[in-house]
Tab-separated table of C-alpha atoms and ligand atoms in Angstrom:
chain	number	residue	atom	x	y	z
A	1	UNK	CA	-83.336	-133.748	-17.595
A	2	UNK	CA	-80.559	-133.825	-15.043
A	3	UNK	CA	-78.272	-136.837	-14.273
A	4	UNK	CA	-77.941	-137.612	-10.507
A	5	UNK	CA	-75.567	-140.522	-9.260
A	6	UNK	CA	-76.297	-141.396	-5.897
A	7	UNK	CA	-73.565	-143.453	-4.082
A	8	UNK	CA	-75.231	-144.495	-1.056
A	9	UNK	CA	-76.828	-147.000	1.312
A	10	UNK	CA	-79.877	-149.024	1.081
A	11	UNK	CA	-81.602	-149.922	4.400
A	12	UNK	CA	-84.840	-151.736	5.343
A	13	UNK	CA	-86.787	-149.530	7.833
A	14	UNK	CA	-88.158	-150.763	10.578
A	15	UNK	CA	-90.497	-148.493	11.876
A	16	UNK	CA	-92.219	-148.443	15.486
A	17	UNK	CA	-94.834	-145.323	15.765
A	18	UNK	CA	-94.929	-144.418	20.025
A	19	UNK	CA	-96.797	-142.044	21.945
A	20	UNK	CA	-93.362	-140.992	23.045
A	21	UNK	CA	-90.065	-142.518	22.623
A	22	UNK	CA	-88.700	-144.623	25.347
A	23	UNK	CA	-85.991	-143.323	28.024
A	24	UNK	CA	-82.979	-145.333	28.534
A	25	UNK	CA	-84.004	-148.688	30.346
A	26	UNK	CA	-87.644	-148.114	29.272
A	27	UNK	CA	-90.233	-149.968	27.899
A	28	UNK	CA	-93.240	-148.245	26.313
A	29	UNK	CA	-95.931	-149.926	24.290
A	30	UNK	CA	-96.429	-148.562	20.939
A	31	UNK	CA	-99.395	-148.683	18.469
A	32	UNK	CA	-98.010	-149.641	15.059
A	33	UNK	CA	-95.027	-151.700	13.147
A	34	UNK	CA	-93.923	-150.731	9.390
A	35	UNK	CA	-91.212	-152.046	7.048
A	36	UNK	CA	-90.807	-149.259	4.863
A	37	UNK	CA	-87.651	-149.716	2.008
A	38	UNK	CA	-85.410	-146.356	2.816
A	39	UNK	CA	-81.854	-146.122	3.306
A	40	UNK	CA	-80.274	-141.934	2.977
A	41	UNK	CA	-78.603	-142.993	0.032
A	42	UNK	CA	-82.064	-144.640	-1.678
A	43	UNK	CA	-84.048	-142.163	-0.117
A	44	UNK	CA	-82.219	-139.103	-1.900
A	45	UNK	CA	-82.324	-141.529	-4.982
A	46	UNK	CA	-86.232	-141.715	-4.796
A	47	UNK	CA	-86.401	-138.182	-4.189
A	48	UNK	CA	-84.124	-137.303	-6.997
A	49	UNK	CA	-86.185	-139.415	-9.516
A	50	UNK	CA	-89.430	-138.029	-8.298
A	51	UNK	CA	-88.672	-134.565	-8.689
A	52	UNK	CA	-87.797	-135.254	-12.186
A	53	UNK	CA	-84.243	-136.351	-11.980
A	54	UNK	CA	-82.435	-139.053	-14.057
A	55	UNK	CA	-81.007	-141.543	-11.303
A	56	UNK	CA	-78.944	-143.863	-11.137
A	57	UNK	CA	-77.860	-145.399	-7.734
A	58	UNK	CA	-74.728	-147.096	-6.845
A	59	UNK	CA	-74.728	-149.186	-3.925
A	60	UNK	CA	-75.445	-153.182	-2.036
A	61	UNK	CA	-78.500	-155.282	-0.554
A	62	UNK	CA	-78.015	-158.281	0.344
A	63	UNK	CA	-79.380	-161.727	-0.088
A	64	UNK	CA	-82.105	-161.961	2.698
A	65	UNK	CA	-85.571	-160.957	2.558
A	66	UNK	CA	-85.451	-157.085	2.331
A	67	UNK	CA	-83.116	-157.143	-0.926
A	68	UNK	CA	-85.432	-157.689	-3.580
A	69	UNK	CA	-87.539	-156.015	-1.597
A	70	UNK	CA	-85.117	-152.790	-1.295
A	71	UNK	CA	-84.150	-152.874	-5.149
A	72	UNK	CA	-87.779	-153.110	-6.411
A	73	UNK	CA	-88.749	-150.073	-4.386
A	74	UNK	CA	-86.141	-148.055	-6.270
A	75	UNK	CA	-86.842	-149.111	-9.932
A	76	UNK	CA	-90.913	-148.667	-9.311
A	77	UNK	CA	-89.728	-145.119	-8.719
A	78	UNK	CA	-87.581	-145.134	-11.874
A	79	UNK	CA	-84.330	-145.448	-10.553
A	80	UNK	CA	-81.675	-147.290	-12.428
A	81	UNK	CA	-80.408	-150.259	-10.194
A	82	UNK	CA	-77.488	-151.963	-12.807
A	83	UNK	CA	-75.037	-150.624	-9.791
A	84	UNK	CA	-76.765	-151.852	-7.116
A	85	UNK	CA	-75.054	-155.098	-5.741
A	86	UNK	CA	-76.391	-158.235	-4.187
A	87	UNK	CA	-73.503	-159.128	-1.270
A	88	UNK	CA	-73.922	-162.407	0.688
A	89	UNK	CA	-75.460	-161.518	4.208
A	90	UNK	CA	-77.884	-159.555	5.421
A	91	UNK	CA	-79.029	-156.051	4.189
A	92	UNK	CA	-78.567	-152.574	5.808
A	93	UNK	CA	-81.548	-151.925	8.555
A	94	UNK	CA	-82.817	-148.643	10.554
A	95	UNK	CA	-84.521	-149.348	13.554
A	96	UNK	CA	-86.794	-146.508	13.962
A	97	UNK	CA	-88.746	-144.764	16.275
A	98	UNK	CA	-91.421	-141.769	15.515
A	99	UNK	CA	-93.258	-140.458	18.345
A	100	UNK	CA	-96.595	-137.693	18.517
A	101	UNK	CA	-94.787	-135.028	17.845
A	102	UNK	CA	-93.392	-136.564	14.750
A	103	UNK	CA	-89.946	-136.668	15.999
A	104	UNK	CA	-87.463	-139.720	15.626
A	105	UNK	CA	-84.570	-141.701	16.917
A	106	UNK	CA	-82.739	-144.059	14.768
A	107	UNK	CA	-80.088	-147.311	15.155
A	108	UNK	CA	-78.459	-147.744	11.491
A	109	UNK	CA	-77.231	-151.328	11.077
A	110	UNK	CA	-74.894	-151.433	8.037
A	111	UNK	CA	-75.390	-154.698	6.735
A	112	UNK	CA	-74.641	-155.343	2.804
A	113	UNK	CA	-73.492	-151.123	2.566
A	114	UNK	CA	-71.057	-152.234	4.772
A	115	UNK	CA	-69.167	-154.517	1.962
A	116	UNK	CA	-68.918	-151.550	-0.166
A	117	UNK	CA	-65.309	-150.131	0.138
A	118	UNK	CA	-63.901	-148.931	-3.492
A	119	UNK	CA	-65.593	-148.435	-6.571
A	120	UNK	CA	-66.382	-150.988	-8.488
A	121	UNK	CA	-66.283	-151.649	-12.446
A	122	UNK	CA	-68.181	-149.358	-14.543
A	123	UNK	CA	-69.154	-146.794	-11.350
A	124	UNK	CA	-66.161	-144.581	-12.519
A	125	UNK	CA	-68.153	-144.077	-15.847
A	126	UNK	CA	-71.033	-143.755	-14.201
A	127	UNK	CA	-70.427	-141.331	-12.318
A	128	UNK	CA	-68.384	-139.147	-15.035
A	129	UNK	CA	-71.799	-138.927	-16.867
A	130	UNK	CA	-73.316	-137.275	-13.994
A	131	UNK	CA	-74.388	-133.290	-13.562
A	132	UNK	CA	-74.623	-134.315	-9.914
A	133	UNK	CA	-73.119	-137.280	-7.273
A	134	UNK	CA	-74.933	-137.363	-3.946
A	135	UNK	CA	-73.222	-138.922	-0.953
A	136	UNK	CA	-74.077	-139.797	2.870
A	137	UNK	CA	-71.771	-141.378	5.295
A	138	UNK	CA	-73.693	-144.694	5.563
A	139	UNK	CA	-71.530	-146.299	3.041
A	140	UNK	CA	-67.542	-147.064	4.530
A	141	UNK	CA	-65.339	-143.709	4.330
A	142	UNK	CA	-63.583	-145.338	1.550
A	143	UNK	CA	-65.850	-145.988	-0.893
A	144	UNK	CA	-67.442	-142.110	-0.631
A	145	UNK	CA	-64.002	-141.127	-1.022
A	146	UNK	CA	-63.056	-142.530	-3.649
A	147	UNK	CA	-66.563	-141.197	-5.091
A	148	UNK	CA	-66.308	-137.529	-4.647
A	149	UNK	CA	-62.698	-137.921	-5.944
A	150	UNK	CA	-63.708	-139.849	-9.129
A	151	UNK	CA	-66.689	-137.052	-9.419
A	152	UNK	CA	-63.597	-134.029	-8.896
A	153	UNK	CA	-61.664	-135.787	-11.427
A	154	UNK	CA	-64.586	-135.711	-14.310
A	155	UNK	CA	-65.552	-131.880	-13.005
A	156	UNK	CA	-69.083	-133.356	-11.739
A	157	UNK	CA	-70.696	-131.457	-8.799
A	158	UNK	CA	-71.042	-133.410	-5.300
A	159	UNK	CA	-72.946	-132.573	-2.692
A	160	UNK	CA	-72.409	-134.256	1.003
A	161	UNK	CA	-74.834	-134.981	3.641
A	162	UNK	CA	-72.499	-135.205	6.750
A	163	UNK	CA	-74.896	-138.322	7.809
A	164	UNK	CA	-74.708	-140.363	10.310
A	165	UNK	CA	-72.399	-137.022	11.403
A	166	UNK	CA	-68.050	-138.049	11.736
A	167	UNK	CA	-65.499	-136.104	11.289
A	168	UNK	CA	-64.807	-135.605	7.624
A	169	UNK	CA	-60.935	-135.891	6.147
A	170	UNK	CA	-59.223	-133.353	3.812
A	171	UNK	CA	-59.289	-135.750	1.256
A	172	UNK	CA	-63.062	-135.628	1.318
A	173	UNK	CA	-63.813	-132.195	2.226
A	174	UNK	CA	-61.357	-130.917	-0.610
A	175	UNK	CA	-64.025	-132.701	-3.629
A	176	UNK	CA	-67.132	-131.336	-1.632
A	177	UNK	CA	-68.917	-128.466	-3.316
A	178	UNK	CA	-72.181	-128.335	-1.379
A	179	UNK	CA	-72.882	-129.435	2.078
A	180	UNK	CA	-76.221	-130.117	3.610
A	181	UNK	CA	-76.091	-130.967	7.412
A	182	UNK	CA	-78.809	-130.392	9.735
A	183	UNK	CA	-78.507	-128.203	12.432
A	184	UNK	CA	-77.289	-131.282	14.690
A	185	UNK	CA	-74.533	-131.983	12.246
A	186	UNK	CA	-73.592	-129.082	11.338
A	187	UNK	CA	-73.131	-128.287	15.542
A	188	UNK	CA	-71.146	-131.806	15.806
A	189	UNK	CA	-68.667	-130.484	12.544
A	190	UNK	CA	-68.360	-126.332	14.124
A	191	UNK	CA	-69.413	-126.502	17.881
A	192	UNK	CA	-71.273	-123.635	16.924
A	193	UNK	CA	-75.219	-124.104	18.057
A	194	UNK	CA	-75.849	-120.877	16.077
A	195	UNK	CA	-76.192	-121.780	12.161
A	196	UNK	CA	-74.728	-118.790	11.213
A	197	UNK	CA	-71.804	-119.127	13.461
A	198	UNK	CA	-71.506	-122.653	12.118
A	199	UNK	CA	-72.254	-121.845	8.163
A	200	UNK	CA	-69.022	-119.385	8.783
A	201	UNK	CA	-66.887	-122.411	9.948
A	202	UNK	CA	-67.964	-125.348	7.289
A	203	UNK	CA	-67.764	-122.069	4.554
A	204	UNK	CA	-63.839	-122.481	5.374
A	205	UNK	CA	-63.574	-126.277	4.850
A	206	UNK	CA	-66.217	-126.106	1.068
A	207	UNK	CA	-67.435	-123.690	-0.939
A	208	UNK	CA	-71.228	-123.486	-0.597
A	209	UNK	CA	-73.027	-124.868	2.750
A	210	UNK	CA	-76.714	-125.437	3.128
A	211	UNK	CA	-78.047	-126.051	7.087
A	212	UNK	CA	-81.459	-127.635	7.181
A	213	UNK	CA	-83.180	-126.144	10.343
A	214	UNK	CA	-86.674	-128.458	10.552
A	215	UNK	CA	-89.622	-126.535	10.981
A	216	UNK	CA	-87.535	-123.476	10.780
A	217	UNK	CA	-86.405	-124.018	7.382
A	218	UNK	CA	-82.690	-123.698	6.238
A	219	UNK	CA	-80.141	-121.488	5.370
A	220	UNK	CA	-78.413	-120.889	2.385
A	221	UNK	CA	-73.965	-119.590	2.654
A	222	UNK	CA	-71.717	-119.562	0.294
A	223	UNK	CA	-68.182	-117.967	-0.467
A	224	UNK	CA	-69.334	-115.770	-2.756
A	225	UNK	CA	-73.011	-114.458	-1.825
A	226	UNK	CA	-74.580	-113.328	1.472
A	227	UNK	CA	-76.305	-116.030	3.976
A	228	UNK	CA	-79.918	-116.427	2.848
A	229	UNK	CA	-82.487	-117.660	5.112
A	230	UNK	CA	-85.362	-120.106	3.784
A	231	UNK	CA	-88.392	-120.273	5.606
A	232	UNK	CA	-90.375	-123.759	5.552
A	233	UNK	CA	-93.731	-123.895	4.756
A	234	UNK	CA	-96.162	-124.016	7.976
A	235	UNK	CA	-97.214	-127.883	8.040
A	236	UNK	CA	-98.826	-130.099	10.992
A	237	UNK	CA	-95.774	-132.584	10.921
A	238	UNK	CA	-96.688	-136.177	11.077
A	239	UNK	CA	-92.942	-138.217	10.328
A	240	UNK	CA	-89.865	-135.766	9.372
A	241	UNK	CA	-88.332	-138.959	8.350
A	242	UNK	CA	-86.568	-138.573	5.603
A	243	UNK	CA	-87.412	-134.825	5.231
A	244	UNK	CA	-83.285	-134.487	4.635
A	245	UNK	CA	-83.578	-136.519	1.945
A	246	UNK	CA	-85.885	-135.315	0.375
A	247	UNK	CA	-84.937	-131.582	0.493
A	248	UNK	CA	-81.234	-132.831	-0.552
A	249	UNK	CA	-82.855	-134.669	-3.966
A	250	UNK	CA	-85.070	-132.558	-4.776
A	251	UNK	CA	-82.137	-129.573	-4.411
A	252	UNK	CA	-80.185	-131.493	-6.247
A	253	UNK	CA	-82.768	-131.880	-9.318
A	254	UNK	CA	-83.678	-127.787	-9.073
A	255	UNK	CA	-79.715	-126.667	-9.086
A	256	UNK	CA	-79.269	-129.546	-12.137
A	257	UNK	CA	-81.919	-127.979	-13.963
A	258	UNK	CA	-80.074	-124.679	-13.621
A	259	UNK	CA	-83.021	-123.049	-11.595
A	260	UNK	CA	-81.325	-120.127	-9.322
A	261	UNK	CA	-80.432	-120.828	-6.107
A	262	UNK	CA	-83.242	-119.184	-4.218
A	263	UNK	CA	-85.838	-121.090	-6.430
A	264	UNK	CA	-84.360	-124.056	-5.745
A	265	UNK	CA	-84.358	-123.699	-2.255
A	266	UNK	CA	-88.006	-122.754	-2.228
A	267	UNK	CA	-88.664	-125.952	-3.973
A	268	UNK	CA	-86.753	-128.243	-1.774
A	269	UNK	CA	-88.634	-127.137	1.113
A	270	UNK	CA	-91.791	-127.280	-0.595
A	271	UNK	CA	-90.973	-130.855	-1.518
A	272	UNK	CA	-89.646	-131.750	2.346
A	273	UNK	CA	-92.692	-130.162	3.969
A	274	UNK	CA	-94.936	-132.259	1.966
A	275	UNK	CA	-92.714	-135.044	2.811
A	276	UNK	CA	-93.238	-134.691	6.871
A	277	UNK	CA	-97.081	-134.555	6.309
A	278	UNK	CA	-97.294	-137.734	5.374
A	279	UNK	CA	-95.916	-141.159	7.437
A	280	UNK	CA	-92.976	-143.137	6.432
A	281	UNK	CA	-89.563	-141.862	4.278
A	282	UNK	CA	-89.437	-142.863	0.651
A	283	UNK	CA	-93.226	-143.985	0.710
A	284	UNK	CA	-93.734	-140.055	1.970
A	285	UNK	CA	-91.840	-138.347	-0.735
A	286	UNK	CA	-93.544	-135.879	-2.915
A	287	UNK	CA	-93.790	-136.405	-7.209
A	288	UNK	CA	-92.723	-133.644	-9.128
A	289	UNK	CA	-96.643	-132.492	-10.094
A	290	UNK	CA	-97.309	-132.324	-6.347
A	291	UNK	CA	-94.057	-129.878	-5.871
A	292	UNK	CA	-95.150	-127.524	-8.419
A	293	UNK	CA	-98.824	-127.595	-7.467
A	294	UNK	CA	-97.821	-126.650	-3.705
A	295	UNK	CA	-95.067	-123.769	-5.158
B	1	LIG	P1	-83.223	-134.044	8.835
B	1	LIG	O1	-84.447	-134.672	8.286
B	1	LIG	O2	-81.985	-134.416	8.136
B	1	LIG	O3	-83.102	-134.135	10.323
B	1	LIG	P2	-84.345	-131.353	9.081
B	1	LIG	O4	-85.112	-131.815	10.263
B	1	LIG	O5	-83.543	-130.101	9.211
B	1	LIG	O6	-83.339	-132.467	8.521
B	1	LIG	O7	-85.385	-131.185	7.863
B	1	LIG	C1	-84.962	-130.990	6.545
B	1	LIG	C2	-85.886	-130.000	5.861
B	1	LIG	O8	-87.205	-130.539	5.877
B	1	LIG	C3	-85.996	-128.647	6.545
B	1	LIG	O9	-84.997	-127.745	6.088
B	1	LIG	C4	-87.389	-128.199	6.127
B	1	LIG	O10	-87.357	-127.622	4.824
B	1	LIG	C5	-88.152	-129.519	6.066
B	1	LIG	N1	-88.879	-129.771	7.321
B	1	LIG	C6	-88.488	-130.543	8.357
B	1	LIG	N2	-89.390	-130.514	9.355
B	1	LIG	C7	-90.392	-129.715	8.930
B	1	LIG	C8	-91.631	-129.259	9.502
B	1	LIG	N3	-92.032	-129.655	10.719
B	1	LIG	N4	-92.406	-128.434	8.756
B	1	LIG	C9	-92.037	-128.033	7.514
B	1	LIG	N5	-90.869	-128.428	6.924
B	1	LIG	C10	-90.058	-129.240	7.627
């Protein structure tokens, strides 16, 4: 089994489902409320430990009504929650919107992820045990710093999602060995709209880049082996959110496993295309029997 640390947020979800999302100044009436437990950092965690990974996640809720709430939904999927703080205050929150066509628009309120800004006793061991850390930026710059350093220092891979998308120091960049934007991110990192164009640009800041492309699948670059394009499966898409997520954890449990890199591509999209078929992020995410009966 592979060992994933994921150092990451934890958000309640608050999730409005629209005919169409509303324009600036607009009201629309929608048909349906949901408070779904997600969070990119807990989301990747629940993929991770669905797909067969060993998982534990380092990060905060806090004391109101979606804490419990937000650490129970990680240990029913078998994540292990000894790292994950209670901080006085309020937890993190996404206020969501899905519309028809399955797209969405988010507002990330930081909450308790907010207080986290160093690591904290025992999460330097924890991480040093890991094949794998996964990071987001919803956690303080800081704090995933000081992660992907601590994770260089003990030779463990890390892999980045450039989420919600900043501009990312040396300090950070320098203990990345995969990225995983979307195409939106990686355009707000390169200026290049063209994923190619842009995989050339991030391939100078890391070594080994994967762009997510939706419904057009992803590609694959590296410094050492040609740009690989990954179709997605053909799916009616009902919520992509947390399709990301899901193709980053389930990557990340493939590539610990020591599958090859175009296998675990192939998997990670099988895994996120189940994911958008279905409403809802971590509640959506695929187990690892369903993966391998869809390969
Ligand atoms: P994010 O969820 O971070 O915005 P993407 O939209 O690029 O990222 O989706 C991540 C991955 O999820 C894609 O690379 C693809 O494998 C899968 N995916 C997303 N949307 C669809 C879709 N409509 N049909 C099939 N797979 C999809």
């Amino acid at each position: 089994m592979t060992n994933i640390v994921v150092l990451g947020s934890t958000n309640m979800d608050l999730v409005a489902y629209v005919p169409r999302a509303p324009e600036r100044g607009e009201t629309v009436t929608g048909r349906e409320f949901r408070t779904t437990p997600g969070g990119k950092g807990a989301n990747q965690a629940v993929a991770a430990a669905r797909a067969g990974g060993d998982v534990v996640m380092i990060g905060a809720v806090g004391t109101d009504v979606f804490g419990p709430r937000l650490r129970a939904a990680l240990e029913s999927a078998g994540v292990e929650t000894d790292l994950l703080h209670t901080t006085e205050g309020p937890s993190g929150t996404a206020h969501i919107v899905v519309d028809d066509a399955g797209d969405n628009a988010i507002v990330v309120i930081p909450g308790a992820n907010g207080t986290l800004t160093a690591l904290g006793p025992g999460e330097d061991t924890a991480i040093a045990a890991a094949d794998t850390l996964l990071l987001q930026l919803e956690l303080p710059l800081s704090v995933v710093v000081a992660g992907a350093a601590a994770a260089r220092a003990h030779g463990v891979r890390t892999v980045l999602t450039p989420s919600p998308v900043r501009p990312l120091p040396p300090e950070l960049l320098s203990c990345v060995d995969l990225l995983v934007p979307n195409q939106h991110e990686a355009e707000a990192l390169t200026g290049h709209a063209d994923p190619r164009a842009a995989a050339d640009e991030l391939l100078r800041l890391v070594p080994e880049v994967v762009i997510t492309l939706g419904a057009a699948g992803s590609l694959h670059a590296s410094r050492t082996t040609p740009p690989l394009t990954v179709p997605a499966p053909k799916v009616t898409a009902v919520d992509t959110t947390g399709a990301g997520d899901t193709f980053v954890g389930t990557l990340a449990v493939a590539v610990g496993e020591g599958r090859p890199v175009t296998e675990a591509l192939a998997w990670a999209s099988t895994a996120a295309a189940l994911c958008v078929q279905k409403p809802g992020a971590a509640a959506s995410m695929p187990y690892r029997q369903e993966i391998e009966a869809a390969s």
